[in-house]
CSV table of C-alpha atoms and ligand atoms in Angstrom, one decimal:
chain,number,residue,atom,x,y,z
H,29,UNK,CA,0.0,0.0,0.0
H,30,UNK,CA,1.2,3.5,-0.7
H,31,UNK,CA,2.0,5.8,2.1
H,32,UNK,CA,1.2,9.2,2.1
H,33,UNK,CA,4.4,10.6,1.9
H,34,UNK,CA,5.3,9.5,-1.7
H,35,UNK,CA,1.3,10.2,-3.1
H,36,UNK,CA,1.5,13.4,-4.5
H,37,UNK,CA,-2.0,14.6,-4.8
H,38,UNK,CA,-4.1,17.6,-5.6
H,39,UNK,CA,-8.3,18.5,-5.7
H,40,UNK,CA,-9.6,21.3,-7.9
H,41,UNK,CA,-12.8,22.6,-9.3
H,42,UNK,CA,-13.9,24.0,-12.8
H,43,UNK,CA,-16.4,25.7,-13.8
H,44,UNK,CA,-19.3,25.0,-16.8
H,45,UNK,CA,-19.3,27.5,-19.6
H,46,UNK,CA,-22.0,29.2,-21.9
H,47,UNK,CA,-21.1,30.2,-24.9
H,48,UNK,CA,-22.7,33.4,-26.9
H,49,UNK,CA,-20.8,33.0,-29.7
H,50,UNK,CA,-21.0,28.9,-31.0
H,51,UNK,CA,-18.5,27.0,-31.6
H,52,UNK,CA,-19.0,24.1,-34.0
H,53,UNK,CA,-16.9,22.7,-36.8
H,54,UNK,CA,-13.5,21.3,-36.2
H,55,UNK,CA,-11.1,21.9,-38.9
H,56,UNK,CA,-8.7,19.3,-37.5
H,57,UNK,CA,-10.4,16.3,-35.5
H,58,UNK,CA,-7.3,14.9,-34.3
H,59,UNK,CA,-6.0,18.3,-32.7
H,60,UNK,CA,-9.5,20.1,-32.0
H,61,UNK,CA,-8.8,23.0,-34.1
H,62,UNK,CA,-12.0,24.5,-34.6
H,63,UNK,CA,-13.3,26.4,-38.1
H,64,UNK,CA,-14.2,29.6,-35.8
H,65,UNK,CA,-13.5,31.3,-32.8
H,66,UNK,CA,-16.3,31.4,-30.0
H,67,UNK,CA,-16.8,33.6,-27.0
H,68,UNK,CA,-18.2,32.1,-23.4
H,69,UNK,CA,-19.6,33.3,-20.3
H,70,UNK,CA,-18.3,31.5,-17.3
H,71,UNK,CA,-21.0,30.4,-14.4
H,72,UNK,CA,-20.1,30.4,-11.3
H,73,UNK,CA,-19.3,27.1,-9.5
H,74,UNK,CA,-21.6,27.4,-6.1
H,75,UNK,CA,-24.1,26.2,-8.4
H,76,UNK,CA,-22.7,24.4,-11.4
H,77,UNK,CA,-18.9,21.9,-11.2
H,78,UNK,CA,-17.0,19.7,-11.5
H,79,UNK,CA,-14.2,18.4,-8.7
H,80,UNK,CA,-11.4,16.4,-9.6
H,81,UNK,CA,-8.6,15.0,-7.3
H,82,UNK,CA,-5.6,14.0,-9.3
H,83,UNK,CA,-2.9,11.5,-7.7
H,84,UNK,CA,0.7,10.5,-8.5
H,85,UNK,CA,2.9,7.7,-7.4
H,86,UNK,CA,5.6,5.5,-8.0
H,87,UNK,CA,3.8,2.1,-6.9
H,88,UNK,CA,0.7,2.8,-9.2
H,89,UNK,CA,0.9,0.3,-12.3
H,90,UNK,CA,-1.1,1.8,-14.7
H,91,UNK,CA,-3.5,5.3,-15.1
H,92,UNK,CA,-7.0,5.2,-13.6
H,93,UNK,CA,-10.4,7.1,-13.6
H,94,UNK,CA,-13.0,6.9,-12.2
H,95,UNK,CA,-16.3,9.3,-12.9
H,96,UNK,CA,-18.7,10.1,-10.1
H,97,UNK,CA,-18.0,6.8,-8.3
H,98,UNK,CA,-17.4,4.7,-11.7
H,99,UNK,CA,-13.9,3.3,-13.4
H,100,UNK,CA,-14.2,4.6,-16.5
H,101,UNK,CA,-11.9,3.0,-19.4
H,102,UNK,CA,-8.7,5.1,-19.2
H,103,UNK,CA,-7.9,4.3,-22.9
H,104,UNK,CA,-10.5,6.6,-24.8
H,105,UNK,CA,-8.4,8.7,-26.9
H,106,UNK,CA,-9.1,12.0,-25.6
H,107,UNK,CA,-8.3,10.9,-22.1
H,108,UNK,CA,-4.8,9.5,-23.8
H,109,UNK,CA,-4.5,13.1,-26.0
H,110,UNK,CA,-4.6,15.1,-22.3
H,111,UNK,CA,-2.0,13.0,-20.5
H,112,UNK,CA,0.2,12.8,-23.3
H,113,UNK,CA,0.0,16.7,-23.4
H,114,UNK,CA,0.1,17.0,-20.1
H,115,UNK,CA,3.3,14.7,-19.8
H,116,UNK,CA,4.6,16.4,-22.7
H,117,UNK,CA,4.4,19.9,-21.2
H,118,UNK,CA,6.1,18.7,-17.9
H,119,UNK,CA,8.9,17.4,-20.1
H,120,UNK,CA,9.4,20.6,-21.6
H,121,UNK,CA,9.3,22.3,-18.5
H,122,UNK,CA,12.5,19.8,-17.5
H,123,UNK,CA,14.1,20.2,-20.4
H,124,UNK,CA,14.2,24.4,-20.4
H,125,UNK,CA,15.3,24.0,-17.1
H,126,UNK,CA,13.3,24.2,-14.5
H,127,UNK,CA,13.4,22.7,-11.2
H,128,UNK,CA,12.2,19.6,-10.8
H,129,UNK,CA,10.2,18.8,-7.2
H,130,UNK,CA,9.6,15.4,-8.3
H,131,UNK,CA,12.4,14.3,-10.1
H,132,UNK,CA,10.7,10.8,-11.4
H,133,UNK,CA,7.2,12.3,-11.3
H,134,UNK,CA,6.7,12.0,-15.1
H,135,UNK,CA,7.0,8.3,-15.0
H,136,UNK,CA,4.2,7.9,-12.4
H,137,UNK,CA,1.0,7.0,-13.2
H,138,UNK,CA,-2.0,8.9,-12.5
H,139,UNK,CA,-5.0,8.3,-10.3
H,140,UNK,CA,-8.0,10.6,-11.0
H,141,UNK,CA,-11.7,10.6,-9.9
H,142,UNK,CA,-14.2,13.4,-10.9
H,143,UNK,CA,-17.4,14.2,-9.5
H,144,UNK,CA,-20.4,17.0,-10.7
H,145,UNK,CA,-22.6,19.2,-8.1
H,146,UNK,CA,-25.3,18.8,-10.5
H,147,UNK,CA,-27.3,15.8,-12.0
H,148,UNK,CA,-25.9,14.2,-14.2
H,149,UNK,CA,-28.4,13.4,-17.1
H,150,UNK,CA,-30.1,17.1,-16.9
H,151,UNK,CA,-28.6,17.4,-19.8
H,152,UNK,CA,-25.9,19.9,-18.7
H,153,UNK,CA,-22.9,19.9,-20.6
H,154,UNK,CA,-20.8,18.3,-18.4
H,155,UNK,CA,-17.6,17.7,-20.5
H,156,UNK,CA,-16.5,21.5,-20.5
H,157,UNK,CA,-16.3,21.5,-16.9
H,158,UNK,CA,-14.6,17.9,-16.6
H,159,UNK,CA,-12.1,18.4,-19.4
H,160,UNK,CA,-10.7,21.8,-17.9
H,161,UNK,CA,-10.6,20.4,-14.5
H,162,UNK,CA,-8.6,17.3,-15.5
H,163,UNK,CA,-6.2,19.8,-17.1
H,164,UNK,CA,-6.2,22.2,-13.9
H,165,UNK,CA,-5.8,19.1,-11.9
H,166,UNK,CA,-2.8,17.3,-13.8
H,167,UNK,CA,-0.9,20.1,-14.1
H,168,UNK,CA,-0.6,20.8,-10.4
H,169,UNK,CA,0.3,17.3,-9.8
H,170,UNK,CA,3.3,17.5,-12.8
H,171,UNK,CA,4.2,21.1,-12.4
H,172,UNK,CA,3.0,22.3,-15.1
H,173,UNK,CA,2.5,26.1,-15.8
H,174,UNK,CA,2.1,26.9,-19.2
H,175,UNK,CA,-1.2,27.7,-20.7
H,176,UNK,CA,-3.6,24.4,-20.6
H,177,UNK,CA,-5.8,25.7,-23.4
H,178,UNK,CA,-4.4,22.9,-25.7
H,179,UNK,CA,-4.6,20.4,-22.8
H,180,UNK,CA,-8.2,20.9,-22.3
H,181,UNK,CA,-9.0,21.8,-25.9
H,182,UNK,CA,-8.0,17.8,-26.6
H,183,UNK,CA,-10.3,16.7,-24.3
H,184,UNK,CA,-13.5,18.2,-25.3
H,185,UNK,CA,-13.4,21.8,-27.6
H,186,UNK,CA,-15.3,24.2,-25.6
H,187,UNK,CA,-13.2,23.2,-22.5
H,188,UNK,CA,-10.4,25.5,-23.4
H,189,UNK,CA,-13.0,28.1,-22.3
H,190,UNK,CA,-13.4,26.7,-18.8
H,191,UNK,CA,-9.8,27.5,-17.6
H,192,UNK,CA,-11.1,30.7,-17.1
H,193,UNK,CA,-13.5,33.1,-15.3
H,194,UNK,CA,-15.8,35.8,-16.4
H,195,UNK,CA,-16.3,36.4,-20.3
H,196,UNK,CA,-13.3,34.3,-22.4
H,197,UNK,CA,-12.8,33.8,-26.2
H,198,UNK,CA,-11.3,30.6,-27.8
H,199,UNK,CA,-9.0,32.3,-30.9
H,200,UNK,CA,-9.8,29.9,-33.7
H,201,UNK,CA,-5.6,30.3,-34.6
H,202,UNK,CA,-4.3,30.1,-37.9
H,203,UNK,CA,-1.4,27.2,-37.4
H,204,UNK,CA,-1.9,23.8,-38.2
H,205,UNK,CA,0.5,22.3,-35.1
H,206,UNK,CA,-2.7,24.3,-33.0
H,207,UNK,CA,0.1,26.6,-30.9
H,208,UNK,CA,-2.2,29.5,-31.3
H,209,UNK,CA,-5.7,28.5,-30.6
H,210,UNK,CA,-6.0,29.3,-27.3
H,211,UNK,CA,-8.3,30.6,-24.9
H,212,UNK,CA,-8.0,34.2,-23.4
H,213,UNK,CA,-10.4,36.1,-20.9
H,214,UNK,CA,-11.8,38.9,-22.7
H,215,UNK,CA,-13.1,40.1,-18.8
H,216,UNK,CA,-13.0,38.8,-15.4
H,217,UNK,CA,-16.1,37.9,-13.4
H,218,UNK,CA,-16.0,41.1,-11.6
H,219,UNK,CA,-16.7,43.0,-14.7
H,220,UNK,CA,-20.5,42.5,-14.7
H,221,UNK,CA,-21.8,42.3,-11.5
H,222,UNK,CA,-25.9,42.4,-12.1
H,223,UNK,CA,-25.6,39.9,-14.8
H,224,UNK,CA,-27.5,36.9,-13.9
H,225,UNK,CA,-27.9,33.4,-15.9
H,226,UNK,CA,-30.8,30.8,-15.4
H,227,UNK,CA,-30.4,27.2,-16.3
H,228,UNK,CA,-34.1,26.2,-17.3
H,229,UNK,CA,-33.6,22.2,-17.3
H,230,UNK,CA,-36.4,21.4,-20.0
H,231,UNK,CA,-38.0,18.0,-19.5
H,232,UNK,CA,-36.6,15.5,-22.2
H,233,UNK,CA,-36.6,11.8,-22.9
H,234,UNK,CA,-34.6,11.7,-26.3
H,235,UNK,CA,-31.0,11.6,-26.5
H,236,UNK,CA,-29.5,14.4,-28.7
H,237,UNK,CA,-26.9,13.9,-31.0
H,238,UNK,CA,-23.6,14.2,-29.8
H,239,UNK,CA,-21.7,17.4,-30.5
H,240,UNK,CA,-18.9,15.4,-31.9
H,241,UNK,CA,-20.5,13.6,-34.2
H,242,UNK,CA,-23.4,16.6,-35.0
H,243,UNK,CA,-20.5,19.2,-36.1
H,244,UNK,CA,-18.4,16.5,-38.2
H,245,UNK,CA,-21.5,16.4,-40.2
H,246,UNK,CA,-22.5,19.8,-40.0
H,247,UNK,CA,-18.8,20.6,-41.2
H,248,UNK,CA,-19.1,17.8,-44.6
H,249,UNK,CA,-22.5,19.3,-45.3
H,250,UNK,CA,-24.0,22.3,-44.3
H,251,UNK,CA,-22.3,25.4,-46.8
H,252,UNK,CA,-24.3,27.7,-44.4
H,253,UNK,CA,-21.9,26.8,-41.4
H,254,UNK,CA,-18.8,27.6,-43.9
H,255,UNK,CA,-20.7,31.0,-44.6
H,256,UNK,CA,-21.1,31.6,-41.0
H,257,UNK,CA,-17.8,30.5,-39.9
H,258,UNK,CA,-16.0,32.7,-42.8
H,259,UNK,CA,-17.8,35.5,-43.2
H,260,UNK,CA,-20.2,36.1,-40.1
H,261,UNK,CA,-18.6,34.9,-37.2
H,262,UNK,CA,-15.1,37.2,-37.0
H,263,UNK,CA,-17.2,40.5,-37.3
H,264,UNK,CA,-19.7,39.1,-34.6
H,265,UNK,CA,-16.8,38.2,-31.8
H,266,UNK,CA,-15.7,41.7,-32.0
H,267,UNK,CA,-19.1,43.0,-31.7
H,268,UNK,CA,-19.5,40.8,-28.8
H,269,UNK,CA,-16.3,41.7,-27.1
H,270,UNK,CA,-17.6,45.5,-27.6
H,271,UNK,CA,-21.2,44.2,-25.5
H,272,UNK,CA,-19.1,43.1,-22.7
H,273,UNK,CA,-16.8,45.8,-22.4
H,274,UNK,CA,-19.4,48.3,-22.8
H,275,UNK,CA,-21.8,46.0,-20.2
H,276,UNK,CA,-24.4,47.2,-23.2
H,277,UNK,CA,-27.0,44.5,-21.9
H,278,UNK,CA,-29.8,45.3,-24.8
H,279,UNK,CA,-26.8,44.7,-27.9
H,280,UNK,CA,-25.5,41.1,-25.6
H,281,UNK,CA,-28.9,39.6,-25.2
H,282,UNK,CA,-29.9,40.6,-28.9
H,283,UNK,CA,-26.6,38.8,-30.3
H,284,UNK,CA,-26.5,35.8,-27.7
H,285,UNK,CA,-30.0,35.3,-29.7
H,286,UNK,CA,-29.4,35.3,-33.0
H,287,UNK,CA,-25.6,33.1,-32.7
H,288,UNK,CA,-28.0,30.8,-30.9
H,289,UNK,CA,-30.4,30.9,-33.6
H,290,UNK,CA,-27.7,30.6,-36.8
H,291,UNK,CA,-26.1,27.7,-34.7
H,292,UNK,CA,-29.6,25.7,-35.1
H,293,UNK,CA,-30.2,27.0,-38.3
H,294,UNK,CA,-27.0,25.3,-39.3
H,295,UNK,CA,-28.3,22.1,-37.6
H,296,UNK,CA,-31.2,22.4,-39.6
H,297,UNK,CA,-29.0,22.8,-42.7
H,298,UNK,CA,-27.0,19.6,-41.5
H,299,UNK,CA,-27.8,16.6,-44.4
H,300,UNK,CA,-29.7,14.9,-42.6
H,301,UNK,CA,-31.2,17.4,-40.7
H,302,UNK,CA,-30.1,17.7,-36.9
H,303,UNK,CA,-32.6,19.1,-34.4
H,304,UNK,CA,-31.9,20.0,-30.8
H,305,UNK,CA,-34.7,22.1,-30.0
H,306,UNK,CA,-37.8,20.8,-28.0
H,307,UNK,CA,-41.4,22.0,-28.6
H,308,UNK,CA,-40.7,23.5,-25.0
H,309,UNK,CA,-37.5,25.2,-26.2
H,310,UNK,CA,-39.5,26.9,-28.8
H,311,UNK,CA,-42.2,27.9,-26.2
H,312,UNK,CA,-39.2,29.2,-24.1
H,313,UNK,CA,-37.9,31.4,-26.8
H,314,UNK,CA,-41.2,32.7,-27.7
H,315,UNK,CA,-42.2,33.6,-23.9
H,316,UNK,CA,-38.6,35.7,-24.2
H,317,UNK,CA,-39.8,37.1,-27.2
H,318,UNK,CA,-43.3,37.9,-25.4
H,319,UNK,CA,-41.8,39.4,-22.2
H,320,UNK,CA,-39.6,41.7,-24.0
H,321,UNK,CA,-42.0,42.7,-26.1
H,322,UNK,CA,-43.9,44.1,-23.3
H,323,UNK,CA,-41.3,45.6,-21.6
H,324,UNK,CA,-40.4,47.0,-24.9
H,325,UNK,CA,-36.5,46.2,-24.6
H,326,UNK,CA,-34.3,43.2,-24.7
H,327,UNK,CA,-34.7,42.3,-20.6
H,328,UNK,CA,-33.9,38.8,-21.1
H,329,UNK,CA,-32.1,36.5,-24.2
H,330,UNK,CA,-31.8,32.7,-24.5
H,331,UNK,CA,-29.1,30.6,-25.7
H,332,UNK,CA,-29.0,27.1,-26.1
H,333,UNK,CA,-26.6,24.4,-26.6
H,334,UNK,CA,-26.7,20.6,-28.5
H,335,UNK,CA,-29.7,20.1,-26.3
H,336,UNK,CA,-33.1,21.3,-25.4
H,337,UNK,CA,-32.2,23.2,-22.0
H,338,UNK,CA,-32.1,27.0,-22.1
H,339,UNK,CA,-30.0,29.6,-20.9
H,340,UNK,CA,-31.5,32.5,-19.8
H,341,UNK,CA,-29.3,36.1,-19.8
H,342,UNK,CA,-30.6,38.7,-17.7
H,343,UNK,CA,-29.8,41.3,-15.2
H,344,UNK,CA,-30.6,41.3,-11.3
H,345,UNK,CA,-33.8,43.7,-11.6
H,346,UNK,CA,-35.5,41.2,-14.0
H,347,UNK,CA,-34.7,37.7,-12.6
H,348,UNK,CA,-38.0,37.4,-10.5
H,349,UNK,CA,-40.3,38.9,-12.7
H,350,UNK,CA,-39.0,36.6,-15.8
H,351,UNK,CA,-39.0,33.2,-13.5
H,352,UNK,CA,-42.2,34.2,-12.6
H,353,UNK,CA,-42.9,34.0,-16.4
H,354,UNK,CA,-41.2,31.2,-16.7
H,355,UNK,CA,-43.4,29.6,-13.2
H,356,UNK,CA,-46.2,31.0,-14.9
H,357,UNK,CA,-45.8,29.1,-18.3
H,358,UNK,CA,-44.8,26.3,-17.3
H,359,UNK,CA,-46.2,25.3,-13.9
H,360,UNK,CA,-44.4,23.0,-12.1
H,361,UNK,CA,-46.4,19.2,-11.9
H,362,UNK,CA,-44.9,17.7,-8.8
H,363,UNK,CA,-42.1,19.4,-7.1
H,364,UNK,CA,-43.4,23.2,-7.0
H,365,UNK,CA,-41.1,24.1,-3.6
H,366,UNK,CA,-38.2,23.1,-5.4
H,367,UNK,CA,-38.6,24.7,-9.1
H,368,UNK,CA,-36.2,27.2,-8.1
H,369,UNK,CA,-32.6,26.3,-6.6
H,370,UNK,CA,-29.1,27.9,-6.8
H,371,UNK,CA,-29.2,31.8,-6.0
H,372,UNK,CA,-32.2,33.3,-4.2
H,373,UNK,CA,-35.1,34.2,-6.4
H,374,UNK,CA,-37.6,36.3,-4.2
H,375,UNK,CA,-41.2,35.3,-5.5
H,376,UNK,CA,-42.9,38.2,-7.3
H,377,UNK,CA,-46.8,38.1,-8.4
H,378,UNK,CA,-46.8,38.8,-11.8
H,379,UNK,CA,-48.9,42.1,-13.2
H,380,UNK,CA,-52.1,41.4,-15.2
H,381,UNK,CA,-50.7,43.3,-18.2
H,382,UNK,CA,-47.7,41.1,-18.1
H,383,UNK,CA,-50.0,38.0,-17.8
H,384,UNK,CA,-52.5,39.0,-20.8
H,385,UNK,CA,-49.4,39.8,-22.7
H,386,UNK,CA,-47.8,36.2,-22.5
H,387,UNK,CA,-51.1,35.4,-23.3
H,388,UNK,CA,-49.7,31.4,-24.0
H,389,UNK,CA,-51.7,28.3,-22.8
H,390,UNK,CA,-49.2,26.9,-20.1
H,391,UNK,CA,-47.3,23.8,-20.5
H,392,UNK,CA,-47.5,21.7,-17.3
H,393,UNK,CA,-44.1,20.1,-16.3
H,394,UNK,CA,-42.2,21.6,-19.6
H,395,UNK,CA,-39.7,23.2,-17.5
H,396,UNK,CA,-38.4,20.9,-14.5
H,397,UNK,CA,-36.3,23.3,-12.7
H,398,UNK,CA,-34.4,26.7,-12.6
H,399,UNK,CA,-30.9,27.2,-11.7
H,400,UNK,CA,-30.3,30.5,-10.7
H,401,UNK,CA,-26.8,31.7,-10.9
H,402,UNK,CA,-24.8,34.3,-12.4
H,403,UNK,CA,-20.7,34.6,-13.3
H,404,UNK,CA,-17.7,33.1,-12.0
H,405,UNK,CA,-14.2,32.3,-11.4
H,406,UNK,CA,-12.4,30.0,-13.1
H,407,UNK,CA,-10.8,26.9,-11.8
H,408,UNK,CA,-9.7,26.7,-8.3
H,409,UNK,CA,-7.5,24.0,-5.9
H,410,UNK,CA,-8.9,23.0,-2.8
H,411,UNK,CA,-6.7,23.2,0.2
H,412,UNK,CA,-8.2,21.5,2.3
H,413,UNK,CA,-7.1,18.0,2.0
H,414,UNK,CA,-10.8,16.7,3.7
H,415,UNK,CA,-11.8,17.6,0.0
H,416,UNK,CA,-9.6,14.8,-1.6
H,417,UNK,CA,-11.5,11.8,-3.6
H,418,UNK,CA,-9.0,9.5,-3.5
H,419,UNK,CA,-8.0,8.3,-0.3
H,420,UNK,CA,-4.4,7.5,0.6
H,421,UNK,CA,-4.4,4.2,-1.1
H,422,UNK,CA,-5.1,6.2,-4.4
H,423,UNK,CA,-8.4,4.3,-4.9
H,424,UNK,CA,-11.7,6.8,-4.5
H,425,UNK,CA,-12.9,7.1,-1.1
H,426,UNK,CA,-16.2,5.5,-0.6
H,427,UNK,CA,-18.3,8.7,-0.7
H,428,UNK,CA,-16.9,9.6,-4.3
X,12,DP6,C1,-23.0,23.7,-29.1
X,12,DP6,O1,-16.9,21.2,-27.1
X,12,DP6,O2,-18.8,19.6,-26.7
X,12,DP6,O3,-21.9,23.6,-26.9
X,12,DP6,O4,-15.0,19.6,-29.2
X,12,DP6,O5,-16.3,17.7,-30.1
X,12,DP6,O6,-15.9,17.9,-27.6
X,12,DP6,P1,-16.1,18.6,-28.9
X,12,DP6,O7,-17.4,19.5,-28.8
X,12,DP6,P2,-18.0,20.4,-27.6
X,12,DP6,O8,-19.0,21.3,-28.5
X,12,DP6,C2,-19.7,22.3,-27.9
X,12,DP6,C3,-20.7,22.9,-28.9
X,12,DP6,C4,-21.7,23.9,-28.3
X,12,DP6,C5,-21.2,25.3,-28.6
X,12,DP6,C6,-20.1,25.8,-27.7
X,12,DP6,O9,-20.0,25.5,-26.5
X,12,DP6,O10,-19.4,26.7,-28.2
């Protein structure tokens, strides 16, 4: 059995990101070189992460992972791209001469486990959050401090954009080695205080298609997503950029839109035909439509991902009033004192006009739940050592 001395060991936590501007379309499916740049909003982790403990040592045989309790099969090749990057980069580190605290580290194996704070199956992105955190984590354990966009990138694209806080862009880069397409905060999570972000988990019993295998086919078929990614996209992330540094809340929520839109109108383009939308996505994005349409600005804007959950933008006056809407439209079936969780939502009756104006029949049970939570930091290590999943035998400690 191991002793604690020679287990070198080390727990962080990584946030989930949204993006506003899409990703999707890899130019290079080996490196995860993608055919345009993107631009996330990070959420912050009291609501929404992923923690992974990360373990070296001389008497472990081979690499291991396990995911929220389960060994998982270390071979998948993304899992192999990270730890050969990983490895690589501590190399490097040696060899431009660095000191070494562990001389023979970079032969150890690696122990890691990983759990989420939220279900699994809600149909949150989870491999964003898990991907950045393996990174974070395995470069603590090897020293490692260069940038871990293309450590994370390997594992899942959009990852690269968890490494940070606040509002960060993934640069699509030029090369074909990948050097420069990194991720780079455009503004920390400071920057925006009243901006607020609601995860409305949308009832669903079909699987979506993958991301992986939706853009690959997206990329051999749709000429819109070339039109979008050449021509639309580079104009749009500096418009973006300009929202977030200006905090101009009516230009965000009005682009966040339409990039959501264009990335399911190139699923629609897709040969065959992807869809990702649910009838109660659609409902969600007219009731945004509805509310500000009465309110006769852009209070609130949706975005959502290869699935049929919304994101909802807005700031901290409208967040009642809109889950309100959103209580109102969708009334919970079962679990009404539990519809809202993460940040406190005070409960607010909602005005006639408002009411009349929605004016939609409701949809009983569309919406499950609300997450209410707003921007974040980026990943974090855990000090305490109480927060470690893998016990000091390396193997997950029984509550993990
Ligand atoms: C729709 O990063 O999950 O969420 O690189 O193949 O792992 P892979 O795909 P992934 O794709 C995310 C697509 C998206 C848009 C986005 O997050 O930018």
């Amino acid at each position: 059995m191991a002793s604690e001395k020679r287990l070198e060991v080390v727990t962080c936590t990584a946030p989930v990101n949204i993006a506003v501007i899409k990703y999707w379309g890899k130019r290079d499916e080996e490196l995860i070189l993608p055919i345009n740049s993107s631009l996330s909003v990070t959420l912050h982790q009291d609501q929404l992460k992923t923690t992974t403990t990360a373990a070296i040592n001389r008497d472990f045989t081979e690499d291991r992972i396990w995911l929220n309790g389960r060994e998982e099969d270390v071979g998948q090749p993304r899992l192999q791209a990270c730890l050969r990057e990983i490895r690589r980069l501590a190399r490097k580190r040696r060899s431009d001469g660095h000191e070494d605290p562990l001389p023979l580290s970079l032969s150890y194996k690696v122990h890691v486990a990983s759990v989420n704070n939220f279900p699994t199956g809600a149909g949150l992105a989870s491999s964003a959050a898990g991907y950045a955190c393996l990174a974070y984590a395995l470069a603590q354990v090897y020293g490692v401090e260069s940038d871990l966009s293309e450590v994370a990138r390997r594992g899942s694209g959009s990852a690269c954009r968890s490494l940070y806080g606040g509002f960060v862009e993934w640069q699509m880069g030029e090369r074909a080695d990948g050097k420069d397409s990194i991720a780079r905060q455009v503004a920390p999570e400071s920057h925006w205080p009243e901006l607020r972000v609601l995860v409305l988990v949308v009832s669903t019993e079909r699987k979506p298609t993958g991301s992986t295998v939706g853009m690959q086919t997206s990329v051999e078929t749709s000429a819109l997503l070339r039109f979008r990614a050449e021509a639309l996209v580079p104009a749009r992330m500096a418009e973006m950029t300009r929202c977030i540094r200006e905090r101009d809340f009516q230009a965000f929520g009005q682009l966040t839109m339409k990039d959501s839109n264009q990335f399911h109108a190139t699923c629609m383009d897709t040969f065959p035909p992807i869809s990702y939308l649910s009838d109660t996505s659609r409902r969600v994005i007219h009731l945004v439509h509805l509310f500000n349409a009465h309110h006769g600005q852009t209070k609130v804007a949706y975005t959502f991902d290869a699935g049929a959950n919304a994101v909802i933008f807005t700031l901290d006056d409208t967040v009642a009033e809109f889950a309100a809407a959103v209580r109102h439209s969708f009334p919970p079936e079962s679990n009404g004192d539990k519809f809202l969780k993460g940040l406190p939502v005070e409960p607010v009756p909602l005005s006639d006009e408002l009411k009349a104006a929605l004016g939609m029949d409701p949809t009983p049970g569309g919406i499950k739940y609300i997450i209410a939570t707003q921007v974040g930091p980026g990943p974090q290590v855990l000090d305490d050592p109480g927060a470690h999943l893998l016990g000091p035998d390396g193997l997950p400690k029984a509550a993990a």
